[in-house]
XYZ file of C-alpha atoms in Angstrom:
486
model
C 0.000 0.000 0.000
C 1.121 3.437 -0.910
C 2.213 5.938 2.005
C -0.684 8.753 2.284
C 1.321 11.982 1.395
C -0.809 13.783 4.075
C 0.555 11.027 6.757
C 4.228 12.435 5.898
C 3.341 16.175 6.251
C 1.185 15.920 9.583
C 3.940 13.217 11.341
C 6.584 15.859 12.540
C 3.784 18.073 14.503
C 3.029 14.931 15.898
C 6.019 13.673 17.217
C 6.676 17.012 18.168
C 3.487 17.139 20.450
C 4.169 13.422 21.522
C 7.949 14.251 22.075
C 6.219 17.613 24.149
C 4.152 15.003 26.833
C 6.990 12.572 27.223
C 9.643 14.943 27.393
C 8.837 18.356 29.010
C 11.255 21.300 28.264
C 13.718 22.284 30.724
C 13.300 26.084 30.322
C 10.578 27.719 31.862
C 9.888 31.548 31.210
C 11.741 34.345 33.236
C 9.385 35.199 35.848
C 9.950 39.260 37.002
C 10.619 39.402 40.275
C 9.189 42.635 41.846
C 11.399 43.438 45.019
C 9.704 44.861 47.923
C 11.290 47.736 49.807
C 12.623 46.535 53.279
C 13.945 48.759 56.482
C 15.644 47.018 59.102
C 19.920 46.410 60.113
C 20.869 44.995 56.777
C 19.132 47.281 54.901
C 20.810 49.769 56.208
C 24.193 48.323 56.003
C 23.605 47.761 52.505
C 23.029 51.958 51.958
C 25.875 52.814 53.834
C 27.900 50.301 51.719
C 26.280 51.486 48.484
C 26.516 54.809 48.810
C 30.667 54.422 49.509
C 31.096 52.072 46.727
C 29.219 54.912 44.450
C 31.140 57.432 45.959
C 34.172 56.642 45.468
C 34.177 55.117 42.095
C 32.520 58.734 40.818
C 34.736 60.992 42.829
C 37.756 59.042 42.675
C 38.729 60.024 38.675
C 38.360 63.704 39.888
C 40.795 63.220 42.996
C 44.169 65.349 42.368
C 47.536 64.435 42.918
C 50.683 66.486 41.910
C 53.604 64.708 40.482
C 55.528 67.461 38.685
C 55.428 69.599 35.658
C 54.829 67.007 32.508
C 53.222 64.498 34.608
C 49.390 63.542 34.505
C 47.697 65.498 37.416
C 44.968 62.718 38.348
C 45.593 60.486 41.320
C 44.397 56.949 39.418
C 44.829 56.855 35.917
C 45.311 54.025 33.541
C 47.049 56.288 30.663
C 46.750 53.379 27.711
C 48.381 56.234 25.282
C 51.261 56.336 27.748
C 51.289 53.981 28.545
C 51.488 53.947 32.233
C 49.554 53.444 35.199
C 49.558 56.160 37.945
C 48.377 55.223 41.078
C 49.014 58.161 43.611
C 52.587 58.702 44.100
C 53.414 55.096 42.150
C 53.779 54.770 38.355
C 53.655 51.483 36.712
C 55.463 50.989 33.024
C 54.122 48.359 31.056
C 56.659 45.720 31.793
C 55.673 46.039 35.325
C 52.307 44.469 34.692
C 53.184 41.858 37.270
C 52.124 44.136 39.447
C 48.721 43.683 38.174
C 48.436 40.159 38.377
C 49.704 40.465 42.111
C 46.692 42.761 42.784
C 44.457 40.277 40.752
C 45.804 37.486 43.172
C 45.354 39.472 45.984
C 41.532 40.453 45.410
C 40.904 36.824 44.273
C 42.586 35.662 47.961
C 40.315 38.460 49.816
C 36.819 36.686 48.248
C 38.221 33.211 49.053
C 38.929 34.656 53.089
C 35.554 36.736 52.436
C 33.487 34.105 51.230
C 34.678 31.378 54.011
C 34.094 33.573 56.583
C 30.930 35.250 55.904
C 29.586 33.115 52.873
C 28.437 35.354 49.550
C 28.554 38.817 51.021
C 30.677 40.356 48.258
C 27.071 39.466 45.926
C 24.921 40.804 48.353
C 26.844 43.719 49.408
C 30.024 44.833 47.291
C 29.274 43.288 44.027
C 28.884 46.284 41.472
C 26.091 44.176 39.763
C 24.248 44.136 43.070
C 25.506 48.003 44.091
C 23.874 49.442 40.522
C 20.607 46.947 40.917
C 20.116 48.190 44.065
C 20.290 52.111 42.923
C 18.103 51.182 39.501
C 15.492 49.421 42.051
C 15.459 52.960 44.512
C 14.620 54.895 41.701
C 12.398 52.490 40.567
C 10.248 52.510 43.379
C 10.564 56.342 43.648
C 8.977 56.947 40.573
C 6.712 53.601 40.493
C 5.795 52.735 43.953
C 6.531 49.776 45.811
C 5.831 46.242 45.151
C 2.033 45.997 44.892
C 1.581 49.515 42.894
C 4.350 47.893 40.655
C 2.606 44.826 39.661
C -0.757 46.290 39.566
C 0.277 48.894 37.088
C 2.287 46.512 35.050
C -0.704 44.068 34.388
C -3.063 47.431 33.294
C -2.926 48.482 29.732
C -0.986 51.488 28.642
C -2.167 54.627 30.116
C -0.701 58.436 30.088
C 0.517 57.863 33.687
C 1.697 54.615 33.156
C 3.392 55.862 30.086
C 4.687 58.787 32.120
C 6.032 56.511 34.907
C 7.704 54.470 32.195
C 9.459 56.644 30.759
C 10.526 59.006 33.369
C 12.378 56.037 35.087
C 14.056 55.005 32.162
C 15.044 58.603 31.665
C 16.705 58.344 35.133
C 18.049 55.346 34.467
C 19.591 56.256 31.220
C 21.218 59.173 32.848
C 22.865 57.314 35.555
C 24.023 54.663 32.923
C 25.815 57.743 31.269
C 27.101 58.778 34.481
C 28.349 55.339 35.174
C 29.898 54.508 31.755
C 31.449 57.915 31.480
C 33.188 57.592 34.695
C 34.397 54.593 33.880
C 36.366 56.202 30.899
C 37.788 58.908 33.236
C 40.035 55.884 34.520
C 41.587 55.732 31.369
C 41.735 59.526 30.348
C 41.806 62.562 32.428
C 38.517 63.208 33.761
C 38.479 66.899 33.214
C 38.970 66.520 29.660
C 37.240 64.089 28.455
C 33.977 65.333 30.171
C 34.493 68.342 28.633
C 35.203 66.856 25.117
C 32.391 64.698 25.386
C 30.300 67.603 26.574
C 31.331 69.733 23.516
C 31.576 67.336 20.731
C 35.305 67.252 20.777
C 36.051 63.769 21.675
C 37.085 60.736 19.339
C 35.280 58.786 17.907
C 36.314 55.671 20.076
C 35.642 57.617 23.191
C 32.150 58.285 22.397
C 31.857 54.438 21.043
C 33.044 53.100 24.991
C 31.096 55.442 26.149
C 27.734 54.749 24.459
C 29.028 50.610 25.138
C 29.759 51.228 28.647
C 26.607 53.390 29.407
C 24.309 50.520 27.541
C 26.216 47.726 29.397
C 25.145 49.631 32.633
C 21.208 50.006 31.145
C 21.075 46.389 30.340
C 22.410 44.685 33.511
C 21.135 46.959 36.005
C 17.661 48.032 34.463
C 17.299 44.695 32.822
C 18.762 41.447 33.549
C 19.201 42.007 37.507
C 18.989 38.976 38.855
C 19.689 36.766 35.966
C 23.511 38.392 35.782
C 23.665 36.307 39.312
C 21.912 33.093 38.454
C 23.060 32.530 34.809
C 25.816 34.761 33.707
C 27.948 35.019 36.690
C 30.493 31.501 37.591
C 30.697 32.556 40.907
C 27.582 31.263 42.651
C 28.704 28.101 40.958
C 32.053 27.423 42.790
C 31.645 29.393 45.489
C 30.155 26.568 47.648
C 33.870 25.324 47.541
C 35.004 28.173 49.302
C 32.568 27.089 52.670
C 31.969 24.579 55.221
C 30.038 24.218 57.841
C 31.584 27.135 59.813
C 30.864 29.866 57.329
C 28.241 32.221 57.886
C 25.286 31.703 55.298
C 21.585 33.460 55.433
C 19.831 30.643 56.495
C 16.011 29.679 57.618
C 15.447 27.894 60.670
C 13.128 25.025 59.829
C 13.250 23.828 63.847
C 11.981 26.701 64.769
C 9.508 27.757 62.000
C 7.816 24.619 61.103
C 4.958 23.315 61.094
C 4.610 27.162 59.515
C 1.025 28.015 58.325
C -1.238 31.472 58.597
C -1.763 32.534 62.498
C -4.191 34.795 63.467
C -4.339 37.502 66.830
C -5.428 35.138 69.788
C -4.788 32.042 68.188
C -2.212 29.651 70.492
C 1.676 29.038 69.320
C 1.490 25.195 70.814
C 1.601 22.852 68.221
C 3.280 24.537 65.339
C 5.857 26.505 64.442
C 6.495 30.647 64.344
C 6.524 30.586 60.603
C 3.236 32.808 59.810
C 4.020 31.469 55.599
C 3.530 35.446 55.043
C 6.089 35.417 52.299
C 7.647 38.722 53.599
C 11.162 36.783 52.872
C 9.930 35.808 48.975
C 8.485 39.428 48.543
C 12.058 41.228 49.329
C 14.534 38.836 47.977
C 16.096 40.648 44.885
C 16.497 37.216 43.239
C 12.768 36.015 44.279
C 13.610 32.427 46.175
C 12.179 31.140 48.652
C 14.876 31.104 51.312
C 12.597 28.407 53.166
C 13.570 25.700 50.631
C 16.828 25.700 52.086
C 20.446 27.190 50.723
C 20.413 27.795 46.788
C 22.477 29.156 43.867
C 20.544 32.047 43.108
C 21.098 33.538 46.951
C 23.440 36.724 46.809
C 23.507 36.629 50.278
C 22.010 40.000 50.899
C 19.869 39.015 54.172
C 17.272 41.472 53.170
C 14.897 38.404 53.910
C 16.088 38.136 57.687
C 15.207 42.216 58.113
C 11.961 41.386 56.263
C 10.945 38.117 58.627
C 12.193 40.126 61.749
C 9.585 43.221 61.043
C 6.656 40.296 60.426
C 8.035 38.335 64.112
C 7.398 42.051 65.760
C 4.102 42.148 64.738
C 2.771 38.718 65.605
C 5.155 38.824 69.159
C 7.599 35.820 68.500
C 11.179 36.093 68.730
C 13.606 37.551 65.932
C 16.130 36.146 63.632
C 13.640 33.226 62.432
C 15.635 33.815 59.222
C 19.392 34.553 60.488
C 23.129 34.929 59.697
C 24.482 31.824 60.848
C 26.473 28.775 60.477
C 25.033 25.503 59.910
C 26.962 23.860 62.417
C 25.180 26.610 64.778
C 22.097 25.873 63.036
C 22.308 21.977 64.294
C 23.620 23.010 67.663
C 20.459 25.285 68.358
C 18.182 23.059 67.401
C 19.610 20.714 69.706
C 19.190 23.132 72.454
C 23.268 22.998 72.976
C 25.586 25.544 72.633
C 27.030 27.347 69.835
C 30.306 29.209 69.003
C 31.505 31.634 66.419
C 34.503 29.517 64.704
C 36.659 31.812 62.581
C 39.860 30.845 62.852
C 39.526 27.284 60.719
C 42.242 25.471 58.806
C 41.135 27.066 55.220
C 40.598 30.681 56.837
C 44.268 30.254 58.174
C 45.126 29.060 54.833
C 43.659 32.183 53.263
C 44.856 34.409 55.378
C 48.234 33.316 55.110
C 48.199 33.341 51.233
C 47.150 36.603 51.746
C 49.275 37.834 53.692
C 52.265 36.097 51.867
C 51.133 37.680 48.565
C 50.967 41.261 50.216
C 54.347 40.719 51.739
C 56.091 40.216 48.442
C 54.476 43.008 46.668
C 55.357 45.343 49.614
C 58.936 43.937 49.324
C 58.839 44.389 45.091
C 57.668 47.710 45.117
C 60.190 48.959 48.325
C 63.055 47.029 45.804
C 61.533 48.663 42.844
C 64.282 50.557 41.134
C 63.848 53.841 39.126
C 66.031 52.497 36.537
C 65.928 49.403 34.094
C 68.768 48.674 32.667
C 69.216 45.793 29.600
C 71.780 44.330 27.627
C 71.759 42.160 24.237
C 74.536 40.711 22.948
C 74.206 40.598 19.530
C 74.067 37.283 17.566
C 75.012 37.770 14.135
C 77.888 38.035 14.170
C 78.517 36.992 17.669
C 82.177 38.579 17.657
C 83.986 40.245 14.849
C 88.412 40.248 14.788
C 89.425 43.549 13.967
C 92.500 44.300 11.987
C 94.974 44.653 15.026
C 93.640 40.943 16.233
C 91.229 42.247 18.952
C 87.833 41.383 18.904
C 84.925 43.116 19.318
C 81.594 42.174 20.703
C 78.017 44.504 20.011
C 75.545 44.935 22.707
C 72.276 46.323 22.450
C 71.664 48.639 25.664
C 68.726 50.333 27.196
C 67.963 52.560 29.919
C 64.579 52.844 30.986
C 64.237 56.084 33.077
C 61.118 56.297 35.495
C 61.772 59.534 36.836
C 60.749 63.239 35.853
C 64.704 64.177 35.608
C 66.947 63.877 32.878
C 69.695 60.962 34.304
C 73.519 61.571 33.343
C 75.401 58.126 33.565
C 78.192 56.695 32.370
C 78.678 52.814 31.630
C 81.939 50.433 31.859
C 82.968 47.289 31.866
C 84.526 45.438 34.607
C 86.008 42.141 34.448
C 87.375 42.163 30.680
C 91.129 43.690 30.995
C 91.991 46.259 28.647
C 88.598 46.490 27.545
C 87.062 49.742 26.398
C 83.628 50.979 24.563
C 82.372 52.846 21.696
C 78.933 53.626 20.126
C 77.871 52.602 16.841
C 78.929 55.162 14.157
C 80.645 57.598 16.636
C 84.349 57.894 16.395
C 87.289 57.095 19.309
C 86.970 53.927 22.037
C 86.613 55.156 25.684
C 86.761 53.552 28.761
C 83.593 54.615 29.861
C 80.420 55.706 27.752
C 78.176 59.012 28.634
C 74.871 58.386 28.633
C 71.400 60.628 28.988
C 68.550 59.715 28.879
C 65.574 61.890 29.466
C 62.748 61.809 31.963
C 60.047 59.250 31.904
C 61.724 57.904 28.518
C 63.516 54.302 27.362
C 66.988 55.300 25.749
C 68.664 52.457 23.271
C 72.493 52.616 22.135
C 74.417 50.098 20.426
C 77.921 50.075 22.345
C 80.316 47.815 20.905
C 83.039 46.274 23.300
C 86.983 46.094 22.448
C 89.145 43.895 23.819
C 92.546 41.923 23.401
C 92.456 38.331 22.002
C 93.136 36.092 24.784
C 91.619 32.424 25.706
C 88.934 31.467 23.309
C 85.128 30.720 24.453
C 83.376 33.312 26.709
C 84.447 35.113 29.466
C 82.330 36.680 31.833
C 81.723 40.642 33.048
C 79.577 43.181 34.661
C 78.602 46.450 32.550
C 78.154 48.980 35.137
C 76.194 52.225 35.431
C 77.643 54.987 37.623
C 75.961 58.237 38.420
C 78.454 61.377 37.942
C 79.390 61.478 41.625
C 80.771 57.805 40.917
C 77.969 55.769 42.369
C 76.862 52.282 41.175
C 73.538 52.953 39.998
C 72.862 49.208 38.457
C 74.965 46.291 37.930
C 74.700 43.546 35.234
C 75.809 40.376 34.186
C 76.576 39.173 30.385
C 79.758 37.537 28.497
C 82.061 38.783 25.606
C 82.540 35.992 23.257
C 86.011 35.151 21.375
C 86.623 32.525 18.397
């Protein structure tokens, strides 16, 4: 029997919807999660925190710091035309990016310490994700109410006011997202300037293309994604479980206190069931919308917004605070064993952090007390690797440079020590000298080609110091290399 055409056309719908009931997607759709305002200790903690993390990354381009005619005037600037990196009173050349990655290693040590100690509190406190959120959510509720008004207007159809609300946060928001991505390019240019070139009209094109990046970037994940940077863009919540134990301090809920939970009216008796009043004052404030009642979960920052939430709602009905607390779960089993519990810092992987961290700040300390104002190189050159003059001495090239990090001009002269009757002369200048001048000028890299004479003796390579004196006669720096004979 032939196949029915119409039985080939009408099959992949139907193994679709068959592959739909045995198989159920994965994904469900994002959910908005409407935040409800909160005041309590954490709250507050988290203002004073936000408002000095805001502070100083706006005000910190515009801070001052003198360091000399010729010299950038702003006290943190990463000059990429420089290039150099000015941090206060310390400037970093490019081959000192090590000092970067010791920084990098540092902050990475501080979240490990951080995160054992007090569990995620750099998400729910420090995180600039969670900082910017937070400020996007204030204005949020300034111009659209709180929770309730929130949802209520978002389910009506468009309106004037609605439209007006709408688009006088976004306004707002826009503005600080230009605020925010233009002071992030002040890091990298002098704030001054640039704010008045972008002002004007006057700056570059790829100024005004990081800035339009960096203030959309700032739009997006602050007014947008929110809590979705957390659970599905950032790998933190992901790994940092392996930072914990049971000694770390985590938001947590109290299930042997709170269950049997269930609604409790005035006059009603506590016997027989837990203080949990299921109000969902917890659910209703969380900025990632979990239910911190289902136990610890990836998409907790951490914030304990939900313990300052359950602690107003335990007022009101007369139970005890800190239903929802800050504590350990080793605590957590001790107090619902009625025994006693104890704060436990100081912990084999604490002691572990600390010393790395400590240990990593020691050596940069000790680096950048040993860092010199002078680099000093030397190349021997390779092709040829010696050359036998016409009176049988041989001569050996060296490529030298002189990095100086100083706003002064430096006046040194080099020599050799080690090779007898040695003595130097630059590429295409006349006469051999037994020691070179040298300037080089401030904040500069100088590069000469000094050729080395000496008298045939043993073959192979024998090995000497070039030496840089100052003009009072002072060893300034010292290095090693060979002069080769056939």
């Amino acid at each position: 029997m032939a196949p029915n055409p119409s039985d080939a056309a009408t099959r992949p719908a139907r193994d679709e919807a068959l592959l739909g009931v045995l198989a159920p997607s994965l994904y469900a759709d994002h959910v908005k999660v409407y935040p409800r305002a909160v005041r309590g200790y954490f709250r507050t903690i988290k203002w004073v925190v936000l408002a000095a993390c805001l502070a100083i990354y706006y005000a910190l381009p515009w801070l001052r710091w003198d360091r000399g005619p010729g010299a950038p005037d702003q006290a943190l600037l990463l000059d990429m035309s420089g290039p150099r990196g000015y941090v206060f009173n310390l400037e970093i050349w490019p081959q000192e990016v090590y000092y970067i990655t010791g920084l990098l290693i540092l902050g990475a040590l501080a979240l490990f310490l951080a995160t054992a100690l007090f569990g995620r509190v750099w998400c729910g406190y420090a995180c600039p994700q969670t900082v910017w959120t937070d400020l996007f959510l204030a204005v949020e509720r300034w111009i659209e109410g709180d929770r309730n008004a929130r949802i209520k207007r978002d389910a009506q159809p468009m309106n004037a006011n609605k439209a007006l609300r709408k688009g006088a946060k976004h306004a707002l928001w826009l503005l600080i997202s230009a605020a925010t991505g233009g002071a992030w390019i002040m890091y990298f240019v002098d704030a001054p300037t640039v704010t008045r070139a972008i002002a004007t009209g006057a700056a570059s094109g790829a100024t005004y293309f990081f800035f339009a990046l960096f203030t959309l970037t700032t739009y997006g994940l602050a007014g947008w994604a929110r809590e979705q940077v957390c659970t599905y863009m950032c790998p933190w919540p992901r790994i940092q479980a392996a930072m914990q134990d049971e000694h770390s301090l985590i938001v947590t809920y109290q299930g042997w206190r709170g269950e049997t939970r269930g609604k409790h009216k005035a006059g009603d008796s506590w016997d027989g069931r837990g203080d949990c009043i299921d109000c969902r004052a917890c659910v209703h404030v969380c900025p990632t919308g979990i239910d911190i009642r289902n136990g610890q979960q990836m998409e907790c920052i951490g914030c304990s917004l939900c313990i300052d939430a359950c602690d107003e709602m335990m007022d009101k009905v007369g139970r005890p605070q800190r239903l929802i607390d800050f504590v350990s779960l080793s605590n957590l089993e001790n107090r619902a064993k009625a025994q006693p519990t104890a704060l436990k810092l100081l912990r084999t992987r604490t002691a572990l952090y600390a010393a790395l961290l400590l240990a990593v700040a020691a050596v940069m300390l000790v680096a950048l007390g040993l860092r010199s104002d002078i680099v000093f190189t030397a190349q021997q050159d390779r092709n040829p690797l010696h050359v036998v003059l016409s009176d049988g001495a041989i001569r050996n090239g060296y490529v030298v440079k002189v990095s100086n990090k100083t706003r002064a001009p430096m006046h040194l002269r080099l020599s050799a020590e080690g090779l007898d009757g040695a003595d130097l002369f630059l590429a295409g200048e006349p006469g051999r000298h037994a020691a070179l001048d040298l300037s080089i000028e401030p904040d500069e890299i100088a590069e000469y080609h000094v050729f080395l004479r000496a008298p045939r003796r043993t073959s192979g390579l024998t090995g000497l110091s070039l030496v840089l004196r100052d003009r009072s006669g002072r060893d300034v720096e010292r290095l090693r290399t060979q002069f080769s004979m056939p």
